[in-house]
XYZ file of C-alpha atoms in Angstrom:
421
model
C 0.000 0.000 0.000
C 1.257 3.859 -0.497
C 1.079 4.195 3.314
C 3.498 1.191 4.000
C 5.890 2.327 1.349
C 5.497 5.585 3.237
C 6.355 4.562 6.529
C 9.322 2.535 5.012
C 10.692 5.550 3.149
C 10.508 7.330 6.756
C 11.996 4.898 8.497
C 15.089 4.280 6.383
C 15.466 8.147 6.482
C 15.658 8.506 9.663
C 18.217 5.825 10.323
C 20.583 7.875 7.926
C 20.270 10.799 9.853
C 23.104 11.047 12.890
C 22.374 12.035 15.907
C 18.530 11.306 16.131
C 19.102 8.800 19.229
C 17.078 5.821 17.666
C 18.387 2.692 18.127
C 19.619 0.078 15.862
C 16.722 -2.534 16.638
C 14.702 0.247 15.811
C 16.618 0.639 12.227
C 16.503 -3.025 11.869
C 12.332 -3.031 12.255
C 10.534 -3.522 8.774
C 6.413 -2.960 8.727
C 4.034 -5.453 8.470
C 3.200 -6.171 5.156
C -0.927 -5.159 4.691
C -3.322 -5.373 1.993
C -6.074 -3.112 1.487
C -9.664 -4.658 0.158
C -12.921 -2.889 -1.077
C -15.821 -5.014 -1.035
C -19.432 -5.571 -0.879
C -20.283 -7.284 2.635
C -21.533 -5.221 4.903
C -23.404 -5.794 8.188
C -23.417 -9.786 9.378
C -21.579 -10.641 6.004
C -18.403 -8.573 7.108
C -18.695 -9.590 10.249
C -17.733 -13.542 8.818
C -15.665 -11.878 6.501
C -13.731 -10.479 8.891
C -13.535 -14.029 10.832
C -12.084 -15.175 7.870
C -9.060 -12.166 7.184
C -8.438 -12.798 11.036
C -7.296 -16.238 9.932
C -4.860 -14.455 7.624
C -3.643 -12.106 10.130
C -2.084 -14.546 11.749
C 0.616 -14.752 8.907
C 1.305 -11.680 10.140
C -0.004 -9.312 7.401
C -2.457 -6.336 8.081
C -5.808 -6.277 6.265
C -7.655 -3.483 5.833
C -11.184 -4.379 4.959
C -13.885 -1.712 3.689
C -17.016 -2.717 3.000
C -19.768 -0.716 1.061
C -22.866 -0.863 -0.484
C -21.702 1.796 -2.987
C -19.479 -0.321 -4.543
C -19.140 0.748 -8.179
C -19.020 4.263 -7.153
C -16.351 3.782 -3.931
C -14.340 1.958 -6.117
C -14.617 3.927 -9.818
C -13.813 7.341 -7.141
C -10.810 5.815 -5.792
C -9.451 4.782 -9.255
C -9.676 8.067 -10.719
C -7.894 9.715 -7.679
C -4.855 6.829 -8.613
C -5.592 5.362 -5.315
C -7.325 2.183 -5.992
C -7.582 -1.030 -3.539
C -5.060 -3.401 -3.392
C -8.034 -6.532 -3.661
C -11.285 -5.596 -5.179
C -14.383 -8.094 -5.004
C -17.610 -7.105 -7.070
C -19.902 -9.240 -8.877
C -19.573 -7.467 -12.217
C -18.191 -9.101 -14.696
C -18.652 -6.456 -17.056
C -16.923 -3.314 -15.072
C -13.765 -5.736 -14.264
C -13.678 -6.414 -18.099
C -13.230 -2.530 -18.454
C -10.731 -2.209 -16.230
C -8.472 -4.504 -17.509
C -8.434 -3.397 -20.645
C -7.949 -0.204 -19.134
C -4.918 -1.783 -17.546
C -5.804 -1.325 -14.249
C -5.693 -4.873 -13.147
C -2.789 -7.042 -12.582
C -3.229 -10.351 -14.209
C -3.522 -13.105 -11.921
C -0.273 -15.667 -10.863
C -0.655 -19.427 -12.466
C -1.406 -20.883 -8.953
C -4.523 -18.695 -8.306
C -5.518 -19.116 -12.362
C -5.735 -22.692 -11.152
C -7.964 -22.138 -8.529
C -10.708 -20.130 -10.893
C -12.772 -22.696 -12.941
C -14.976 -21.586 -15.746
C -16.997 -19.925 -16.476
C -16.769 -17.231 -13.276
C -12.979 -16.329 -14.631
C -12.534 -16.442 -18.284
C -9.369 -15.874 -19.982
C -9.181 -12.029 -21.177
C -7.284 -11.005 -24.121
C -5.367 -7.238 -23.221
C -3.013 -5.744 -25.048
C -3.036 -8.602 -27.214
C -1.858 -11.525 -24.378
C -4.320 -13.723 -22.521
C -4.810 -13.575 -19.041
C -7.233 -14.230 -16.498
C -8.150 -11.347 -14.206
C -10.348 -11.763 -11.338
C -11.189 -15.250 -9.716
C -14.588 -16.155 -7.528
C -14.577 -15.954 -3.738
C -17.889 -16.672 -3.324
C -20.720 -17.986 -6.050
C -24.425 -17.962 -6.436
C -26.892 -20.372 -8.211
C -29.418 -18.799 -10.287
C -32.384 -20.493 -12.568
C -33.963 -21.635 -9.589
C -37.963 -21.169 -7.388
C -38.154 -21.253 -3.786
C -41.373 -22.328 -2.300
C -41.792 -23.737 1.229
C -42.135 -28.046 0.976
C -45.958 -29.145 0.386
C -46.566 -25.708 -1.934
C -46.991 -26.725 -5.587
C -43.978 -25.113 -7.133
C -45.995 -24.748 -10.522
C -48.597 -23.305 -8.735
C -49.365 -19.725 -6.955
C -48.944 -16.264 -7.193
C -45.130 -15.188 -7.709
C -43.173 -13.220 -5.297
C -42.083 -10.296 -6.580
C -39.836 -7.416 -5.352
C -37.191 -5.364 -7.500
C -36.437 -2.302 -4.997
C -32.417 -2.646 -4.668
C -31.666 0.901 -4.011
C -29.157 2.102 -7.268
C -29.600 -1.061 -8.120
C -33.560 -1.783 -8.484
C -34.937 -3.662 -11.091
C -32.303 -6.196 -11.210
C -34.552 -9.201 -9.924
C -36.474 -8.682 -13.096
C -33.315 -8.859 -15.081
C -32.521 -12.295 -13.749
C -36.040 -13.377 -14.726
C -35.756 -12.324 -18.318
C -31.974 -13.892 -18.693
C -33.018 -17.193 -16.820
C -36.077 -17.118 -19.838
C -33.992 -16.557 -22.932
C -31.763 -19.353 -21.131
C -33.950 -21.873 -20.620
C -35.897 -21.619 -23.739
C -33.614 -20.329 -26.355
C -30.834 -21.901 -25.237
C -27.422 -21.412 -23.897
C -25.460 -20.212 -27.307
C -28.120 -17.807 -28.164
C -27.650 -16.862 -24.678
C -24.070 -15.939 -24.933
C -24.442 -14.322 -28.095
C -27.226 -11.831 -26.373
C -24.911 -11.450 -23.938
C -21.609 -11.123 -26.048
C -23.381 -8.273 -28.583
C -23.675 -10.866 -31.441
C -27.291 -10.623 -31.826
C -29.711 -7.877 -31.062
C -32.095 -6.743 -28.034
C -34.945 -6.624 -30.940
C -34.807 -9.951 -31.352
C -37.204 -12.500 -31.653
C -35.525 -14.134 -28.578
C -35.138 -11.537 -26.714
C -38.602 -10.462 -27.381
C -39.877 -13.384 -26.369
C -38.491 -13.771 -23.194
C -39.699 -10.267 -22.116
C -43.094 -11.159 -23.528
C -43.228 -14.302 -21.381
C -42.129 -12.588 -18.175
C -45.220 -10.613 -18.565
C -47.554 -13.388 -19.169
C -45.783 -15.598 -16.264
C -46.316 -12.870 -13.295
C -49.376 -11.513 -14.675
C -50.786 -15.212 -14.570
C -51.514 -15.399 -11.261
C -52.041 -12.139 -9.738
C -52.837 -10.272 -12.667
C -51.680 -6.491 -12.800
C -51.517 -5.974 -9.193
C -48.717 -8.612 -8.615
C -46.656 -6.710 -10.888
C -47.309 -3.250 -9.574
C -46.189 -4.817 -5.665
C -42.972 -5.958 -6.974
C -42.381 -1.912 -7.993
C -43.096 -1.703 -3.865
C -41.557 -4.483 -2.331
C -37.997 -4.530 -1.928
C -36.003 -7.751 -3.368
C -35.992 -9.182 0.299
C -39.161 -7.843 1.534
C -39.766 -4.343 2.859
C -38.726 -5.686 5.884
C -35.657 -7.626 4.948
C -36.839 -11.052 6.236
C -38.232 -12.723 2.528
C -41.256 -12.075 0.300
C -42.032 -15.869 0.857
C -42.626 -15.117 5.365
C -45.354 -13.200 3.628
C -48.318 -15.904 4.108
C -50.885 -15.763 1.927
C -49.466 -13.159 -0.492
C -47.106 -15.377 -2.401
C -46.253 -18.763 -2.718
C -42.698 -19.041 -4.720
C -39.845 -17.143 -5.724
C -37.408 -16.491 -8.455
C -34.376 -16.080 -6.772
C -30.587 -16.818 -6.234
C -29.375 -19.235 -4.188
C -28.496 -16.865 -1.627
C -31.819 -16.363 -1.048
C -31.722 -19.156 1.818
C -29.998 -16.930 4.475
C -33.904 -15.460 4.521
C -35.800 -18.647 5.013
C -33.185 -21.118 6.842
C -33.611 -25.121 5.363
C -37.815 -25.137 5.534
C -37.636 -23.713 2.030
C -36.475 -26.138 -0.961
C -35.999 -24.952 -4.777
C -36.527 -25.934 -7.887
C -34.901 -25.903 -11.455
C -36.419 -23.003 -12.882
C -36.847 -25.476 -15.775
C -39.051 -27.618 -14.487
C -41.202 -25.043 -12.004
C -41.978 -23.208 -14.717
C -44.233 -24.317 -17.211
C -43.477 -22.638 -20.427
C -39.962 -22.953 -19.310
C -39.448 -26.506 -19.020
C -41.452 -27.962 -22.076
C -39.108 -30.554 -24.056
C -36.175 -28.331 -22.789
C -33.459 -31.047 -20.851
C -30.688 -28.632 -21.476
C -29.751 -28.308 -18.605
C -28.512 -24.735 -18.080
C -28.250 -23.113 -14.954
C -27.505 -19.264 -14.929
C -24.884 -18.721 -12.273
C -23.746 -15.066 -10.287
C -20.261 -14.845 -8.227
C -17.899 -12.441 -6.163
C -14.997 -11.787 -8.094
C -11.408 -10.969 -6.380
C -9.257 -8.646 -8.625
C -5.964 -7.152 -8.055
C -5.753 -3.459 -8.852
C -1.842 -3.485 -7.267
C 0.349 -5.810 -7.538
C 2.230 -6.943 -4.014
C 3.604 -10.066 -2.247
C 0.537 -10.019 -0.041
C -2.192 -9.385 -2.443
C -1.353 -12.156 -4.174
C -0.699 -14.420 -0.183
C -4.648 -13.209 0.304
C -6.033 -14.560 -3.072
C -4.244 -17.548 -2.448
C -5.435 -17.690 0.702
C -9.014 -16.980 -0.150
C -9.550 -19.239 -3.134
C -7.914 -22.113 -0.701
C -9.740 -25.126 1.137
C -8.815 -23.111 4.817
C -10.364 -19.635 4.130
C -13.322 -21.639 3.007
C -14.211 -23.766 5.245
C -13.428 -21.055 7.993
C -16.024 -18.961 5.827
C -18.812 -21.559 5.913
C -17.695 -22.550 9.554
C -18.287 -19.444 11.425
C -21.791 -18.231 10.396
C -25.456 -19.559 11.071
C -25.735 -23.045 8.906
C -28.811 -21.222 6.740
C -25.777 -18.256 5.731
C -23.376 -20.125 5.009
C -21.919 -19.033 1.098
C -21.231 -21.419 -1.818
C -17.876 -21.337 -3.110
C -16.869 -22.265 -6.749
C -17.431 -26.341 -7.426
C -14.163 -27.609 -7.795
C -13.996 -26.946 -3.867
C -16.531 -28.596 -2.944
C -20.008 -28.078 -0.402
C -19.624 -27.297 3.203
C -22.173 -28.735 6.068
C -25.012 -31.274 6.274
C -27.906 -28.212 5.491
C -30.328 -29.596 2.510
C -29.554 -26.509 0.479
C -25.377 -26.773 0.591
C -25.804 -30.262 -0.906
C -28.807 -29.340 -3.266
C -27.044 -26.317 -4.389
C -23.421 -28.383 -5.078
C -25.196 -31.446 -7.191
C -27.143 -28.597 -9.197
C -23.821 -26.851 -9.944
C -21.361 -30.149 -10.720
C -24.511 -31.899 -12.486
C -25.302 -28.796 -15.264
C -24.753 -29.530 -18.370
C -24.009 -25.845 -18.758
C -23.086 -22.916 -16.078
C -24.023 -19.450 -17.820
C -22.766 -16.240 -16.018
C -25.404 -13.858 -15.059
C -26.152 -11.644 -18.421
C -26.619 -8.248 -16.952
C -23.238 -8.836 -15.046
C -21.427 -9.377 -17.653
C -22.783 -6.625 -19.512
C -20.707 -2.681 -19.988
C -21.971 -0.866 -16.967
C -24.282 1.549 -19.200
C -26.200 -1.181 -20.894
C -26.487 -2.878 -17.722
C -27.974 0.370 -16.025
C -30.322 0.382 -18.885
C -31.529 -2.494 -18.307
C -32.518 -2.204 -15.002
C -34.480 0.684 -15.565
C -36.388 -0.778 -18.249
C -37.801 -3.833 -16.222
C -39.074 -1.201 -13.720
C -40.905 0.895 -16.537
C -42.378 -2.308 -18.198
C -43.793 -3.386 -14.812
C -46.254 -0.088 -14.980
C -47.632 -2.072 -18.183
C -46.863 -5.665 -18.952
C -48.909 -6.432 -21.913
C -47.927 -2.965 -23.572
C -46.726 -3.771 -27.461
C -45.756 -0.493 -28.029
C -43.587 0.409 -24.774
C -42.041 -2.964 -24.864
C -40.609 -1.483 -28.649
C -39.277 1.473 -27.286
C -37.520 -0.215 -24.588
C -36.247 -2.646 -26.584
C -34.844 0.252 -28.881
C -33.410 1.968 -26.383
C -31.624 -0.670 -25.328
C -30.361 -1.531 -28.388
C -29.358 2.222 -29.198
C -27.462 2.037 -25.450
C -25.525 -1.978 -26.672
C -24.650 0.268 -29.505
C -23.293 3.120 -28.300
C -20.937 0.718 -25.675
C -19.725 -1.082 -28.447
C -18.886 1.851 -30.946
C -17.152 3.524 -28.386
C -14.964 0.514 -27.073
C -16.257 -1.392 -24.027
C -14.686 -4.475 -23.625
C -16.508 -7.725 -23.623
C -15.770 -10.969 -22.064
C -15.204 -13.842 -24.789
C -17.938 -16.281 -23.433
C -20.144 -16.773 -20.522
C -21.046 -20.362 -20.576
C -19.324 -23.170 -20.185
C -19.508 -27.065 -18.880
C -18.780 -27.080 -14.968
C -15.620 -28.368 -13.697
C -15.702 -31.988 -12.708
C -19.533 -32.209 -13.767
C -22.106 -31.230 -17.054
């Protein structure tokens, strides 16, 4: 960090000054080395983050965690002023892309390129070498409904909340990528998300048209005007499915269980879904991570992301929270704990015949932005033709505009998991 190469600078200064009385053990003392991170866990999730960088500590390097919910702004500010993070961790795909072909990121050593299976860390191409970038701390199934045991998971009104703060609307994204997935298929997938074909597409049309027709199914209009009230976890941060008699199952990441503990089960989008899951077998799962980038290079930046992508941070990780919070990690580590969901969650992710990053993360910051805004405007009118055209142009006219003036894109997004698929 600047400040350690500060107080060594100092320190060596002094000693060549005569006179000043200091001793010569006090010469001989070198700093700690310390690492400086930026990431998104905040509240109980720093708190077993922090359990976990204690661990490290004991190597005797200094960590300096900061944890935000202003992420891409903390971070973006602190580039600009030249004083970045030594560690990163954000879950888009598509802003880490920029960066390193902005050459702020340090490509990662071959031991921790080992540790970061597709298709979380692809191989970028900068400058015109390839390198991988970023590796997953921490990963997230998508494509999947949670609905409490007994409850029909084909059956019910839908839970709905997109209220994220800076980020609302991004629950509805998922939606629409986990459609375009499921019934499209995985390459027309990636080459939605990759640029290759258009947001006017047929298949890309559809999937918006069939979000509307799925949530307006059961509930009609009113269940998609509440989800432009509710929050993604509830207005009161405990789970849209507590609400009894409201909802009965919900489209949501695998993180989702920290709300409901192991008396909720899920089910393959696929398969809950009905005009998801007819003649499909494909397979695909769409799939959401934490990603750990350098933005300077130093001996212990690269001892942390060793240590974090290794079998001890990880099982300290799931080890020191409540069983129904413990995280997923990437699958060539392997589950943690005897909870129903850990081992659900790990078959789900080794058995896929195809792991699919989520689209919007993966997508240049602007276009991603864009989309979020247009679920929340085609929630005030799900079965309008004519706004679902201009949003669809707009978004097209914003995947444009990133593209003509440069934004880097990541090669591919899908791939067969490690050890499974």
């Amino acid at each position: 960090m600047k400040r350690t190469a500060g107080v060594v600078r100092t320190v060596v200064a002094l000693c060549l000054l005569a006179g000043l009385g200091l001793s010569a053990s006090g010469c001989a003392e070198e700093p700690k080395p310390s690492v400086s991170v930026l990431g998104p866990w905040t509240g109980d999730e720093e708190e077993s983050f922090e359990k976990v960088l204690d661990e490290f500590r004991k190597k005797g390097v200094d960590v300096d965690y900061q944890g935000t919910t202003s992420l891409r702004e903390t971070l973006l500010a602190q580039v600009q002023a030249g004083s970045p993070p030594d560690i990163a961790v954000l879950n888009s795909v598509g802003e880490l892309t920029e960066y390193a072909h902005d050459g702020e990121l340090i490509p990662l050593p071959e031991a921790i390129r080992e540790r970061s299976p597709a298709p979380w860390a692809p191989e970028l191409t900068v400058d015109g070498r390839k390198n991988t970038y970023w590796t997953p701390v921490k990963v997230d199934l998508k494509s999947v409904v949670w609905h409490y045991p007994g409850k029909a998971a084909g059956k019910g009104a839908w839970c709905l909340g997109m209220g994220s703060g800076a980020t609302s609307g991004w629950p509805g994204t998922d939606w629409i990528e986990d459609i375009l997935l499921q019934r499209s298929g995985h390459a027309k997938y990636e080459q939605w998300v990759t640029g290759e074909i258009s947001w006017e597409s047929k298949e890309v049309r559809d999937a918006w048209e069939t979000w509307g027709r799925i949530i307006t199914a059961d509930g009609g209009r009113a269940g998609a005007a509440a989800a432009l009230r509710n929050g993604f976890e509830g207005n009161d941060g405990k789970g849209l499915l507590k609400r009894k008699g409201e909802c009965v199952r919900e489209h949501q990441g695998s993180f989702a269980r920290r709300l409901y503990g192991d008396d909720v089960r899920f089910t393959p989008s696929a398969e809950a879904v009905g005009e998801l899951g007819k003649g499909n077998g494909r397979g695909a799962y769409e799939v959401a991570g934490d990603m750990a980038a350098m933005f300077r290079d130093s001996g212990a930046a690269r001892e942390l992301l060793t240590f974090l992508t290794g079998e001890a941070a990880r099982a300290s990780w799931a080890g020191n929270v409540a069983e129904r919070n413990r995280p997923f990690f990437p699958v060539s580590v392997g589950p943690y704990g005897d909870a129903w969901a850990n081992r659900a969650v790990d078959r789900a992710l080794t058995g896929a015949r195809r792991l699919c990053l989520d689209a919007s993360d993966v997508m240049p910051a602007g276009v991603r932005g864009a989309f979020y805004r247009a679920v929340l405007e085609f929630l005030t009118a799900p079965g309008d033709v004519k706004l679902l055209d201009g949003l669809l142009d707009q978004l097209e006219y914003e995947a444009t505009r990133q593209r003509e003036r440069g934004a880097g894109r990541v090669p591919s997004v899908c791939a067969a998991p490690a050890g499974g698929g």
